[in-house]
Amino acid sequence: MAIRYIVYVNTDTGEITDIQTPGGAIQAGQEEGAIKNSNPPTEIFHVYTEDAQGLDAMQQGLFMQNYYRHNDAWALRGAPPTEHYTWDTTNRVWVFDSKSFWQFARMFRNEKLGECDWTQLRDSNLTSKQLTAWQIYRKDLRDIPYDYSKATSIDAITWPTPPK
């Protein structure tokens, strides 16, 4: 049996904290078992080729993302629904991270606002009708967090169309 991965697991949570591909023989400190005096408490596990379910060495991140340690065995949790979910180690479920999502959504929204900052300058040469249309567009962008407060995906937001 060939060792595919050397996996470091936080024994309090079951989360994989590091994963390595052995470059030949197992080095000192890479043997299976608890790492003494580690904080958080960490244990090393070897994952053998037949246990890695066809993942090649370049897909370590997939193993790290999809598995955790539970009841002395590897448990499949699957990928998060989006990058704005975190793993709840107590209940063993993916939980939406609203703060992370809205930081991302506001960054996206702020880029759109920045692209049309020029419309608010006195020398923009816009007619009063065009200026009003841009002001409404910018207000609609600023209202996104309120209008879509229940959104959990950037695709769930209908972004306003900029005026022509």
JSON list of N, CA, C and O in Angstrom, two decimals, residues 49-109:
[
{"chain": "A", "resi": 49, "resn": "THR", "atom": "N", "xyz": [-3.35, 5.16, -1.09]},
{"chain": "A", "resi": 49, "resn": "THR", "atom": "CA", "xyz": [-3.82, 5.37, -2.46]},
{"chain": "A", "resi": 49, "resn": "THR", "atom": "C", "xyz": [-5.24, 4.87, -2.66]},
{"chain": "A", "resi": 49, "resn": "THR", "atom": "O", "xyz": [-6.09, 5.58, -3.20]},
{"chain": "A", "resi": 50, "resn": "GLU", "atom": "N", "xyz": [-5.54, 3.67, -2.17]},
{"chain": "A", "resi": 50, "resn": "GLU", "atom": "CA", "xyz": [-6.87, 3.11, -2.39]},
{"chain": "A", "resi": 50, "resn": "GLU", "atom": "C", "xyz": [-7.95, 3.84, -1.59]},
{"chain": "A", "resi": 50, "resn": "GLU", "atom": "O", "xyz": [-9.13, 3.77, -1.92]},
{"chain": "A", "resi": 51, "resn": "ASP", "atom": "N", "xyz": [-7.57, 4.58, -0.55]},
{"chain": "A", "resi": 51, "resn": "ASP", "atom": "CA", "xyz": [-8.53, 5.33, 0.25]},
{"chain": "A", "resi": 51, "resn": "ASP", "atom": "C", "xyz": [-8.80, 6.72, -0.30]},
{"chain": "A", "resi": 51, "resn": "ASP", "atom": "O", "xyz": [-9.75, 7.37, 0.10]},
{"chain": "A", "resi": 52, "resn": "ALA", "atom": "N", "xyz": [-7.96, 7.18, -1.22]},
{"chain": "A", "resi": 52, "resn": "ALA", "atom": "CA", "xyz": [-8.09, 8.55, -1.73]},
{"chain": "A", "resi": 52, "resn": "ALA", "atom": "C", "xyz": [-9.09, 8.65, -2.87]},
{"chain": "A", "resi": 52, "resn": "ALA", "atom": "O", "xyz": [-9.24, 9.72, -3.46]},
{"chain": "A", "resi": 53, "resn": "GLN", "atom": "N", "xyz": [-9.78, 7.59, -3.18]},
{"chain": "A", "resi": 53, "resn": "GLN", "atom": "CA", "xyz": [-10.86, 7.57, -4.16]},
{"chain": "A", "resi": 53, "resn": "GLN", "atom": "C", "xyz": [-10.48, 8.22, -5.49]},
{"chain": "A", "resi": 53, "resn": "GLN", "atom": "O", "xyz": [-11.20, 9.05, -6.02]},
{"chain": "A", "resi": 54, "resn": "GLY", "atom": "N", "xyz": [-9.32, 7.87, -6.01]},
{"chain": "A", "resi": 54, "resn": "GLY", "atom": "CA", "xyz": [-8.93, 8.33, -7.33]},
{"chain": "A", "resi": 54, "resn": "GLY", "atom": "C", "xyz": [-8.38, 9.74, -7.40]},
{"chain": "A", "resi": 54, "resn": "GLY", "atom": "O", "xyz": [-8.10, 10.23, -8.49]},
{"chain": "A", "resi": 55, "resn": "LEU", "atom": "N", "xyz": [-8.23, 10.41, -6.29]},
{"chain": "A", "resi": 55, "resn": "LEU", "atom": "CA", "xyz": [-7.67, 11.76, -6.32]},
{"chain": "A", "resi": 55, "resn": "LEU", "atom": "C", "xyz": [-6.17, 11.68, -6.56]},
{"chain": "A", "resi": 55, "resn": "LEU", "atom": "O", "xyz": [-5.47, 10.92, -5.90]},
{"chain": "A", "resi": 56, "resn": "ASP", "atom": "N", "xyz": [-5.67, 12.44, -7.52]},
{"chain": "A", "resi": 56, "resn": "ASP", "atom": "CA", "xyz": [-4.23, 12.42, -7.73]},
{"chain": "A", "resi": 56, "resn": "ASP", "atom": "C", "xyz": [-3.56, 13.42, -6.81]},
{"chain": "A", "resi": 56, "resn": "ASP", "atom": "O", "xyz": [-4.22, 14.18, -6.10]},
{"chain": "A", "resi": 57, "resn": "ALA", "atom": "N", "xyz": [-2.25, 13.43, -6.82]},
{"chain": "A", "resi": 57, "resn": "ALA", "atom": "CA", "xyz": [-1.49, 14.26, -5.89]},
{"chain": "A", "resi": 57, "resn": "ALA", "atom": "C", "xyz": [-1.78, 15.74, -6.06]},
{"chain": "A", "resi": 57, "resn": "ALA", "atom": "O", "xyz": [-1.63, 16.52, -5.14]},
{"chain": "A", "resi": 58, "resn": "MET", "atom": "N", "xyz": [-2.22, 16.15, -7.24]},
{"chain": "A", "resi": 58, "resn": "MET", "atom": "CA", "xyz": [-2.50, 17.57, -7.48]},
{"chain": "A", "resi": 58, "resn": "MET", "atom": "C", "xyz": [-3.85, 17.98, -6.89]},
{"chain": "A", "resi": 58, "resn": "MET", "atom": "O", "xyz": [-4.19, 19.14, -6.90]},
{"chain": "A", "resi": 59, "resn": "GLN", "atom": "N", "xyz": [-4.62, 17.04, -6.40]},
{"chain": "A", "resi": 59, "resn": "GLN", "atom": "CA", "xyz": [-5.95, 17.36, -5.89]},
{"chain": "A", "resi": 59, "resn": "GLN", "atom": "C", "xyz": [-6.02, 17.28, -4.36]},
{"chain": "A", "resi": 59, "resn": "GLN", "atom": "O", "xyz": [-7.06, 16.99, -3.80]},
{"chain": "A", "resi": 60, "resn": "GLN", "atom": "N", "xyz": [-4.92, 17.59, -3.71]},
{"chain": "A", "resi": 60, "resn": "GLN", "atom": "CA", "xyz": [-4.90, 17.57, -2.25]},
{"chain": "A", "resi": 60, "resn": "GLN", "atom": "C", "xyz": [-5.97, 18.47, -1.68]},
{"chain": "A", "resi": 60, "resn": "GLN", "atom": "O", "xyz": [-6.61, 18.13, -0.69]},
{"chain": "A", "resi": 61, "resn": "GLY", "atom": "N", "xyz": [-6.14, 19.63, -2.29]},
{"chain": "A", "resi": 61, "resn": "GLY", "atom": "CA", "xyz": [-7.13, 20.59, -1.79]},
{"chain": "A", "resi": 61, "resn": "GLY", "atom": "C", "xyz": [-8.53, 20.02, -1.79]},
{"chain": "A", "resi": 61, "resn": "GLY", "atom": "O", "xyz": [-9.34, 20.33, -0.92]},
{"chain": "A", "resi": 62, "resn": "LEU", "atom": "N", "xyz": [-8.85, 19.16, -2.78]},
{"chain": "A", "resi": 62, "resn": "LEU", "atom": "CA", "xyz": [-10.17, 18.55, -2.81]},
{"chain": "A", "resi": 62, "resn": "LEU", "atom": "C", "xyz": [-10.36, 17.58, -1.64]},
{"chain": "A", "resi": 62, "resn": "LEU", "atom": "O", "xyz": [-11.42, 17.54, -1.04]},
{"chain": "A", "resi": 63, "resn": "PHE", "atom": "N", "xyz": [-9.33, 16.83, -1.35]},
{"chain": "A", "resi": 63, "resn": "PHE", "atom": "CA", "xyz": [-9.41, 15.92, -0.19]},
{"chain": "A", "resi": 63, "resn": "PHE", "atom": "C", "xyz": [-9.59, 16.75, 1.08]},
{"chain": "A", "resi": 63, "resn": "PHE", "atom": "O", "xyz": [-10.45, 16.45, 1.91]},
{"chain": "A", "resi": 64, "resn": "MET", "atom": "N", "xyz": [-8.81, 17.82, 1.20]},
{"chain": "A", "resi": 64, "resn": "MET", "atom": "CA", "xyz": [-8.85, 18.67, 2.39]},
{"chain": "A", "resi": 64, "resn": "MET", "atom": "C", "xyz": [-10.22, 19.33, 2.53]},
{"chain": "A", "resi": 64, "resn": "MET", "atom": "O", "xyz": [-10.75, 19.47, 3.63]},
{"chain": "A", "resi": 65, "resn": "GLN", "atom": "N", "xyz": [-10.80, 19.74, 1.41]},
{"chain": "A", "resi": 65, "resn": "GLN", "atom": "CA", "xyz": [-12.10, 20.42, 1.43]},
{"chain": "A", "resi": 65, "resn": "GLN", "atom": "C", "xyz": [-13.25, 19.45, 1.70]},
{"chain": "A", "resi": 65, "resn": "GLN", "atom": "O", "xyz": [-14.20, 19.79, 2.40]},
{"chain": "A", "resi": 66, "resn": "ASN", "atom": "N", "xyz": [-13.17, 18.25, 1.15]},
{"chain": "A", "resi": 66, "resn": "ASN", "atom": "CA", "xyz": [-14.30, 17.34, 1.17]},
{"chain": "A", "resi": 66, "resn": "ASN", "atom": "C", "xyz": [-14.36, 16.37, 2.35]},
{"chain": "A", "resi": 66, "resn": "ASN", "atom": "O", "xyz": [-15.39, 15.76, 2.59]},
{"chain": "A", "resi": 67, "resn": "TYR", "atom": "N", "xyz": [-13.25, 16.23, 3.07]},
{"chain": "A", "resi": 67, "resn": "TYR", "atom": "CA", "xyz": [-13.23, 15.25, 4.15]},
{"chain": "A", "resi": 67, "resn": "TYR", "atom": "C", "xyz": [-12.88, 15.89, 5.49]},
{"chain": "A", "resi": 67, "resn": "TYR", "atom": "O", "xyz": [-12.24, 16.93, 5.55]},
{"chain": "A", "resi": 68, "resn": "TYR", "atom": "N", "xyz": [-13.30, 15.22, 6.54]},
{"chain": "A", "resi": 68, "resn": "TYR", "atom": "CA", "xyz": [-12.91, 15.57, 7.90]},
{"chain": "A", "resi": 68, "resn": "TYR", "atom": "C", "xyz": [-12.89, 14.27, 8.70]},
{"chain": "A", "resi": 68, "resn": "TYR", "atom": "O", "xyz": [-13.33, 13.21, 8.22]},
{"chain": "A", "resi": 69, "resn": "ARG", "atom": "N", "xyz": [-12.38, 14.33, 9.89]},
{"chain": "A", "resi": 69, "resn": "ARG", "atom": "CA", "xyz": [-12.24, 13.14, 10.72]},
{"chain": "A", "resi": 69, "resn": "ARG", "atom": "C", "xyz": [-13.38, 13.12, 11.73]},
{"chain": "A", "resi": 69, "resn": "ARG", "atom": "O", "xyz": [-13.64, 14.11, 12.43]},
{"chain": "A", "resi": 70, "resn": "HIS", "atom": "N", "xyz": [-14.12, 11.99, 11.79]},
{"chain": "A", "resi": 70, "resn": "HIS", "atom": "CA", "xyz": [-15.25, 11.86, 12.71]},
{"chain": "A", "resi": 70, "resn": "HIS", "atom": "C", "xyz": [-15.37, 10.40, 13.12]},
{"chain": "A", "resi": 70, "resn": "HIS", "atom": "O", "xyz": [-15.37, 9.50, 12.27]},
{"chain": "A", "resi": 71, "resn": "ASN", "atom": "N", "xyz": [-15.49, 10.17, 14.42]},
{"chain": "A", "resi": 71, "resn": "ASN", "atom": "CA", "xyz": [-15.63, 8.80, 14.96]},
{"chain": "A", "resi": 71, "resn": "ASN", "atom": "C", "xyz": [-14.53, 7.87, 14.44]},
{"chain": "A", "resi": 71, "resn": "ASN", "atom": "O", "xyz": [-14.80, 6.76, 13.98]},
{"chain": "A", "resi": 72, "resn": "ASP", "atom": "N", "xyz": [-13.29, 8.37, 14.48]},
{"chain": "A", "resi": 72, "resn": "ASP", "atom": "CA", "xyz": [-12.12, 7.59, 14.10]},
{"chain": "A", "resi": 72, "resn": "ASP", "atom": "C", "xyz": [-12.14, 7.11, 12.64]},
{"chain": "A", "resi": 72, "resn": "ASP", "atom": "O", "xyz": [-11.57, 6.06, 12.31]},
{"chain": "A", "resi": 73, "resn": "ALA", "atom": "N", "xyz": [-12.81, 7.87, 11.78]},
{"chain": "A", "resi": 73, "resn": "ALA", "atom": "CA", "xyz": [-12.84, 7.52, 10.36]},
{"chain": "A", "resi": 73, "resn": "ALA", "atom": "C", "xyz": [-12.94, 8.79, 9.53]},
{"chain": "A", "resi": 73, "resn": "ALA", "atom": "O", "xyz": [-13.30, 9.85, 10.04]},
{"chain": "A", "resi": 74, "resn": "TRP", "atom": "N", "xyz": [-12.62, 8.67, 8.25]},
{"chain": "A", "resi": 74, "resn": "TRP", "atom": "CA", "xyz": [-12.79, 9.80, 7.34]},
{"chain": "A", "resi": 74, "resn": "TRP", "atom": "C", "xyz": [-14.26, 9.91, 6.99]},
{"chain": "A", "resi": 74, "resn": "TRP", "atom": "O", "xyz": [-14.91, 8.93, 6.66]},
{"chain": "A", "resi": 75, "resn": "ALA", "atom": "N", "xyz": [-14.79, 11.11, 7.08]},
{"chain": "A", "resi": 75, "resn": "ALA", "atom": "CA", "xyz": [-16.19, 11.37, 6.74]},
{"chain": "A", "resi": 75, "resn": "ALA", "atom": "C", "xyz": [-16.23, 12.35, 5.57]},
{"chain": "A", "resi": 75, "resn": "ALA", "atom": "O", "xyz": [-15.48, 13.32, 5.54]},
{"chain": "A", "resi": 76, "resn": "LEU", "atom": "N", "xyz": [-17.09, 12.07, 4.61]},
{"chain": "A", "resi": 76, "resn": "LEU", "atom": "CA", "xyz": [-17.26, 12.94, 3.45]},
{"chain": "A", "resi": 76, "resn": "LEU", "atom": "C", "xyz": [-18.27, 14.01, 3.78]},
{"chain": "A", "resi": 76, "resn": "LEU", "atom": "O", "xyz": [-19.39, 13.72, 4.19]},
{"chain": "A", "resi": 77, "resn": "ARG", "atom": "N", "xyz": [-17.86, 15.28, 3.62]},
{"chain": "A", "resi": 77, "resn": "ARG", "atom": "CA", "xyz": [-18.81, 16.37, 3.85]},
{"chain": "A", "resi": 77, "resn": "ARG", "atom": "C", "xyz": [-19.18, 17.05, 2.55]},
{"chain": "A", "resi": 77, "resn": "ARG", "atom": "O", "xyz": [-20.16, 17.76, 2.47]},
{"chain": "A", "resi": 78, "resn": "GLY", "atom": "N", "xyz": [-18.38, 16.87, 1.51]},
{"chain": "A", "resi": 78, "resn": "GLY", "atom": "CA", "xyz": [-18.63, 17.52, 0.23]},
{"chain": "A", "resi": 78, "resn": "GLY", "atom": "C", "xyz": [-18.15, 18.95, 0.24]},
{"chain": "A", "resi": 78, "resn": "GLY", "atom": "O", "xyz": [-17.74, 19.50, 1.27]},
{"chain": "A", "resi": 79, "resn": "ALA", "atom": "N", "xyz": [-18.18, 19.55, -0.91]},
{"chain": "A", "resi": 79, "resn": "ALA", "atom": "CA", "xyz": [-17.73, 20.93, -1.07]},
{"chain": "A", "resi": 79, "resn": "ALA", "atom": "C", "xyz": [-18.77, 21.89, -0.51]},
{"chain": "A", "resi": 79, "resn": "ALA", "atom": "O", "xyz": [-19.97, 21.58, -0.48]},
{"chain": "A", "resi": 80, "resn": "PRO", "atom": "N", "xyz": [-18.34, 23.07, -0.09]},
{"chain": "A", "resi": 80, "resn": "PRO", "atom": "CA", "xyz": [-19.33, 24.07, 0.37]},
{"chain": "A", "resi": 80, "resn": "PRO", "atom": "C", "xyz": [-20.18, 24.52, -0.81]},
{"chain": "A", "resi": 80, "resn": "PRO", "atom": "O", "xyz": [-19.72, 24.54, -1.95]},
{"chain": "A", "resi": 81, "resn": "PRO", "atom": "N", "xyz": [-21.43, 24.91, -0.57]},
{"chain": "A", "resi": 81, "resn": "PRO", "atom": "CA", "xyz": [-22.30, 25.37, -1.66]},
{"chain": "A", "resi": 81, "resn": "PRO", "atom": "C", "xyz": [-21.70, 26.55, -2.43]},
{"chain": "A", "resi": 81, "resn": "PRO", "atom": "O", "xyz": [-21.83, 26.63, -3.64]},
{"chain": "A", "resi": 82, "resn": "THR", "atom": "N", "xyz": [-21.05, 27.47, -1.71]},
{"chain": "A", "resi": 82, "resn": "THR", "atom": "CA", "xyz": [-20.29, 28.57, -2.33]},
{"chain": "A", "resi": 82, "resn": "THR", "atom": "C", "xyz": [-19.13, 28.88, -1.39]},
{"chain": "A", "resi": 82, "resn": "THR", "atom": "O", "xyz": [-19.04, 28.31, -0.30]},
{"chain": "A", "resi": 83, "resn": "GLU", "atom": "N", "xyz": [-18.27, 29.77, -1.79]},
{"chain": "A", "resi": 83, "resn": "GLU", "atom": "CA", "xyz": [-17.14, 30.13, -0.95]},
{"chain": "A", "resi": 83, "resn": "GLU", "atom": "C", "xyz": [-17.57, 30.90, 0.31]},
{"chain": "A", "resi": 83, "resn": "GLU", "atom": "O", "xyz": [-16.76, 31.19, 1.17]},
{"chain": "A", "resi": 84, "resn": "HIS", "atom": "N", "xyz": [-18.85, 31.21, 0.43]},
{"chain": "A", "resi": 84, "resn": "HIS", "atom": "CA", "xyz": [-19.35, 31.96, 1.58]},
{"chain": "A", "resi": 84, "resn": "HIS", "atom": "C", "xyz": [-20.02, 31.06, 2.62]},
{"chain": "A", "resi": 84, "resn": "HIS", "atom": "O", "xyz": [-20.90, 31.49, 3.37]},
{"chain": "A", "resi": 85, "resn": "TYR", "atom": "N", "xyz": [-19.59, 29.82, 2.66]},
{"chain": "A", "resi": 85, "resn": "TYR", "atom": "CA", "xyz": [-20.05, 28.88, 3.68]},
{"chain": "A", "resi": 85, "resn": "TYR", "atom": "C", "xyz": [-18.85, 28.40, 4.48]},
{"chain": "A", "resi": 85, "resn": "TYR", "atom": "O", "xyz": [-17.76, 28.25, 3.95]},
{"chain": "A", "resi": 86, "resn": "THR", "atom": "N", "xyz": [-19.07, 28.19, 5.78]},
{"chain": "A", "resi": 86, "resn": "THR", "atom": "CA", "xyz": [-18.04, 27.64, 6.64]},
{"chain": "A", "resi": 86, "resn": "THR", "atom": "C", "xyz": [-18.57, 26.35, 7.26]},
{"chain": "A", "resi": 86, "resn": "THR", "atom": "O", "xyz": [-19.78, 26.16, 7.39]},
{"chain": "A", "resi": 87, "resn": "TRP", "atom": "N", "xyz": [-17.64, 25.50, 7.64]},
{"chain": "A", "resi": 87, "resn": "TRP", "atom": "CA", "xyz": [-18.02, 24.22, 8.21]},
{"chain": "A", "resi": 87, "resn": "TRP", "atom": "C", "xyz": [-18.25, 24.36, 9.71]},
{"chain": "A", "resi": 87, "resn": "TRP", "atom": "O", "xyz": [-17.39, 24.84, 10.44]},
{"chain": "A", "resi": 88, "resn": "ASP", "atom": "N", "xyz": [-19.42, 23.97, 10.16]},
{"chain": "A", "resi": 88, "resn": "ASP", "atom": "CA", "xyz": [-19.75, 23.95, 11.57]},
{"chain": "A", "resi": 88, "resn": "ASP", "atom": "C", "xyz": [-19.31, 22.60, 12.12]},
{"chain": "A", "resi": 88, "resn": "ASP", "atom": "O", "xyz": [-19.93, 21.57, 11.85]},
{"chain": "A", "resi": 89, "resn": "THR", "atom": "N", "xyz": [-18.21, 22.60, 12.87]},
{"chain": "A", "resi": 89, "resn": "THR", "atom": "CA", "xyz": [-17.62, 21.35, 13.35]},
{"chain": "A", "resi": 89, "resn": "THR", "atom": "C", "xyz": [-18.46, 20.68, 14.43]},
{"chain": "A", "resi": 89, "resn": "THR", "atom": "O", "xyz": [-18.36, 19.47, 14.62]},
{"chain": "A", "resi": 90, "resn": "THR", "atom": "N", "xyz": [-19.32, 21.42, 15.10]},
{"chain": "A", "resi": 90, "resn": "THR", "atom": "CA", "xyz": [-20.16, 20.83, 16.14]},
{"chain": "A", "resi": 90, "resn": "THR", "atom": "C", "xyz": [-21.33, 20.07, 15.52]},
{"chain": "A", "resi": 90, "resn": "THR", "atom": "O", "xyz": [-21.60, 18.92, 15.85]},
{"chain": "A", "resi": 91, "resn": "ASN", "atom": "N", "xyz": [-22.04, 20.73, 14.59]},
{"chain": "A", "resi": 91, "resn": "ASN", "atom": "CA", "xyz": [-23.22, 20.12, 13.98]},
{"chain": "A", "resi": 91, "resn": "ASN", "atom": "C", "xyz": [-22.91, 19.40, 12.67]},
{"chain": "A", "resi": 91, "resn": "ASN", "atom": "O", "xyz": [-23.78, 18.78, 12.08]},
{"chain": "A", "resi": 92, "resn": "ARG", "atom": "N", "xyz": [-21.68, 19.55, 12.19]},
{"chain": "A", "resi": 92, "resn": "ARG", "atom": "CA", "xyz": [-21.20, 18.91, 10.98]},
{"chain": "A", "resi": 92, "resn": "ARG", "atom": "C", "xyz": [-22.08, 19.24, 9.77]},
{"chain": "A", "resi": 92, "resn": "ARG", "atom": "O", "xyz": [-22.56, 18.37, 9.05]},
{"chain": "A", "resi": 93, "resn": "VAL", "atom": "N", "xyz": [-22.27, 20.55, 9.56]},
{"chain": "A", "resi": 93, "resn": "VAL", "atom": "CA", "xyz": [-23.01, 21.05, 8.40]},
{"chain": "A", "resi": 93, "resn": "VAL", "atom": "C", "xyz": [-22.34, 22.33, 7.89]},
{"chain": "A", "resi": 93, "resn": "VAL", "atom": "O", "xyz": [-21.63, 23.01, 8.64]},
{"chain": "A", "resi": 94, "resn": "TRP", "atom": "N", "xyz": [-22.57, 22.63, 6.62]},
{"chain": "A", "resi": 94, "resn": "TRP", "atom": "CA", "xyz": [-22.10, 23.89, 6.06]},
{"chain": "A", "resi": 94, "resn": "TRP", "atom": "C", "xyz": [-23.06, 24.99, 6.50]},
{"chain": "A", "resi": 94, "resn": "TRP", "atom": "O", "xyz": [-24.28, 24.81, 6.45]},
{"chain": "A", "resi": 95, "resn": "VAL", "atom": "N", "xyz": [-22.52, 26.13, 6.94]},
{"chain": "A", "resi": 95, "resn": "VAL", "atom": "CA", "xyz": [-23.32, 27.25, 7.43]},
{"chain": "A", "resi": 95, "resn": "VAL", "atom": "C", "xyz": [-22.97, 28.49, 6.61]},
{"chain": "A", "resi": 95, "resn": "VAL", "atom": "O", "xyz": [-21.79, 28.81, 6.40]},
{"chain": "A", "resi": 96, "resn": "PHE", "atom": "N", "xyz": [-24.00, 29.19, 6.16]},
{"chain": "A", "resi": 96, "resn": "PHE", "atom": "CA", "xyz": [-23.81, 30.40, 5.37]},
{"chain": "A", "resi": 96, "resn": "PHE", "atom": "C", "xyz": [-23.14, 31.46, 6.22]},
{"chain": "A", "resi": 96, "resn": "PHE", "atom": "O", "xyz": [-23.56, 31.74, 7.34]},
{"chain": "A", "resi": 97, "resn": "ASP", "atom": "N", "xyz": [-22.08, 32.09, 5.68]},
{"chain": "A", "resi": 97, "resn": "ASP", "atom": "CA", "xyz": [-21.35, 33.16, 6.35]},
{"chain": "A", "resi": 97, "resn": "ASP", "atom": "C", "xyz": [-21.78, 34.49, 5.74]},
{"chain": "A", "resi": 97, "resn": "ASP", "atom": "O", "xyz": [-21.21, 34.95, 4.76]},
{"chain": "A", "resi": 98, "resn": "SER", "atom": "N", "xyz": [-22.81, 35.07, 6.31]},
{"chain": "A", "resi": 98, "resn": "SER", "atom": "CA", "xyz": [-23.39, 36.30, 5.79]},
{"chain": "A", "resi": 98, "resn": "SER", "atom": "C", "xyz": [-22.38, 37.44, 5.70]},
{"chain": "A", "resi": 98, "resn": "SER", "atom": "O", "xyz": [-22.34, 38.19, 4.73]},
{"chain": "A", "resi": 99, "resn": "LYS", "atom": "N", "xyz": [-21.54, 37.56, 6.72]},
{"chain": "A", "resi": 99, "resn": "LYS", "atom": "CA", "xyz": [-20.54, 38.64, 6.74]},
{"chain": "A", "resi": 99, "resn": "LYS", "atom": "C", "xyz": [-19.59, 38.52, 5.54]},
{"chain": "A", "resi": 99, "resn": "LYS", "atom": "O", "xyz": [-19.34, 39.50, 4.83]},
{"chain": "A", "resi": 100, "resn": "SER", "atom": "N", "xyz": [-19.10, 37.32, 5.29]},
{"chain": "A", "resi": 100, "resn": "SER", "atom": "CA", "xyz": [-18.20, 37.10, 4.15]},
{"chain": "A", "resi": 100, "resn": "SER", "atom": "C", "xyz": [-18.91, 37.40, 2.84]},
{"chain": "A", "resi": 100, "resn": "SER", "atom": "O", "xyz": [-18.35, 38.05, 1.95]},
{"chain": "A", "resi": 101, "resn": "PHE", "atom": "N", "xyz": [-20.16, 36.92, 2.71]},
{"chain": "A", "resi": 101, "resn": "PHE", "atom": "CA", "xyz": [-20.91, 37.15, 1.48]},
{"chain": "A", "resi": 101, "resn": "PHE", "atom": "C", "xyz": [-21.11, 38.64, 1.23]},
{"chain": "A", "resi": 101, "resn": "PHE", "atom": "O", "xyz": [-20.88, 39.12, 0.12]},
{"chain": "A", "resi": 102, "resn": "TRP", "atom": "N", "xyz": [-21.53, 39.38, 2.26]},
{"chain": "A", "resi": 102, "resn": "TRP", "atom": "CA", "xyz": [-21.82, 40.79, 2.03]},
{"chain": "A", "resi": 102, "resn": "TRP", "atom": "C", "xyz": [-20.56, 41.62, 1.85]},
{"chain": "A", "resi": 102, "resn": "TRP", "atom": "O", "xyz": [-20.58, 42.65, 1.16]},
{"chain": "A", "resi": 103, "resn": "GLN", "atom": "N", "xyz": [-19.44, 41.19, 2.39]},
{"chain": "A", "resi": 103, "resn": "GLN", "atom": "CA", "xyz": [-18.18, 41.87, 2.08]},
{"chain": "A", "resi": 103, "resn": "GLN", "atom": "C", "xyz": [-17.88, 41.73, 0.59]},
{"chain": "A", "resi": 103, "resn": "GLN", "atom": "O", "xyz": [-17.50, 42.68, -0.08]},
{"chain": "A", "resi": 104, "resn": "PHE", "atom": "N", "xyz": [-18.07, 40.52, 0.07]},
{"chain": "A", "resi": 104, "resn": "PHE", "atom": "CA", "xyz": [-17.86, 40.26, -1.35]},
{"chain": "A", "resi": 104, "resn": "PHE", "atom": "C", "xyz": [-18.85, 41.05, -2.20]},
{"chain": "A", "resi": 104, "resn": "PHE", "atom": "O", "xyz": [-18.48, 41.69, -3.18]},
{"chain": "A", "resi": 105, "resn": "ALA", "atom": "N", "xyz": [-20.14, 41.00, -1.85]},
{"chain": "A", "resi": 105, "resn": "ALA", "atom": "CA", "xyz": [-21.17, 41.70, -2.63]},
{"chain": "A", "resi": 105, "resn": "ALA", "atom": "C", "xyz": [-20.94, 43.20, -2.62]},
{"chain": "A", "resi": 105, "resn": "ALA", "atom": "O", "xyz": [-21.09, 43.87, -3.65]},
{"chain": "A", "resi": 106, "resn": "ARG", "atom": "N", "xyz": [-20.55, 43.76, -1.48]},
{"chain": "A", "resi": 106, "resn": "ARG", "atom": "CA", "xyz": [-20.28, 45.20, -1.42]},
{"chain": "A", "resi": 106, "resn": "ARG", "atom": "C", "xyz": [-19.06, 45.58, -2.25]},
{"chain": "A", "resi": 106, "resn": "ARG", "atom": "O", "xyz": [-19.03, 46.63, -2.88]},
{"chain": "A", "resi": 107, "resn": "MET", "atom": "N", "xyz": [-18.05, 44.72, -2.26]},
{"chain": "A", "resi": 107, "resn": "MET", "atom": "CA", "xyz": [-16.88, 44.98, -3.09]},
{"chain": "A", "resi": 107, "resn": "MET", "atom": "C", "xyz": [-17.29, 45.02, -4.56]},
{"chain": "A", "resi": 107, "resn": "MET", "atom": "O", "xyz": [-16.90, 45.93, -5.30]},
{"chain": "A", "resi": 108, "resn": "PHE", "atom": "N", "xyz": [-18.10, 44.06, -4.98]},
{"chain": "A", "resi": 108, "resn": "PHE", "atom": "CA", "xyz": [-18.61, 44.01, -6.35]},
{"chain": "A", "resi": 108, "resn": "PHE", "atom": "C", "xyz": [-19.43, 45.26, -6.66]},
{"chain": "A", "resi": 108, "resn": "PHE", "atom": "O", "xyz": [-19.27, 45.89, -7.70]},
{"chain": "A", "resi": 109, "resn": "ARG", "atom": "N", "xyz": [-20.31, 45.62, -5.72]},
{"chain": "A", "resi": 109, "resn": "ARG", "atom": "CA", "xyz": [-21.14, 46.81, -5.88]},
{"chain": "A", "resi": 109, "resn": "ARG", "atom": "C", "xyz": [-20.29, 48.08, -5.94]},
{"chain": "A", "resi": 109, "resn": "ARG", "atom": "O", "xyz": [-20.52, 48.97, -6.77]}
]
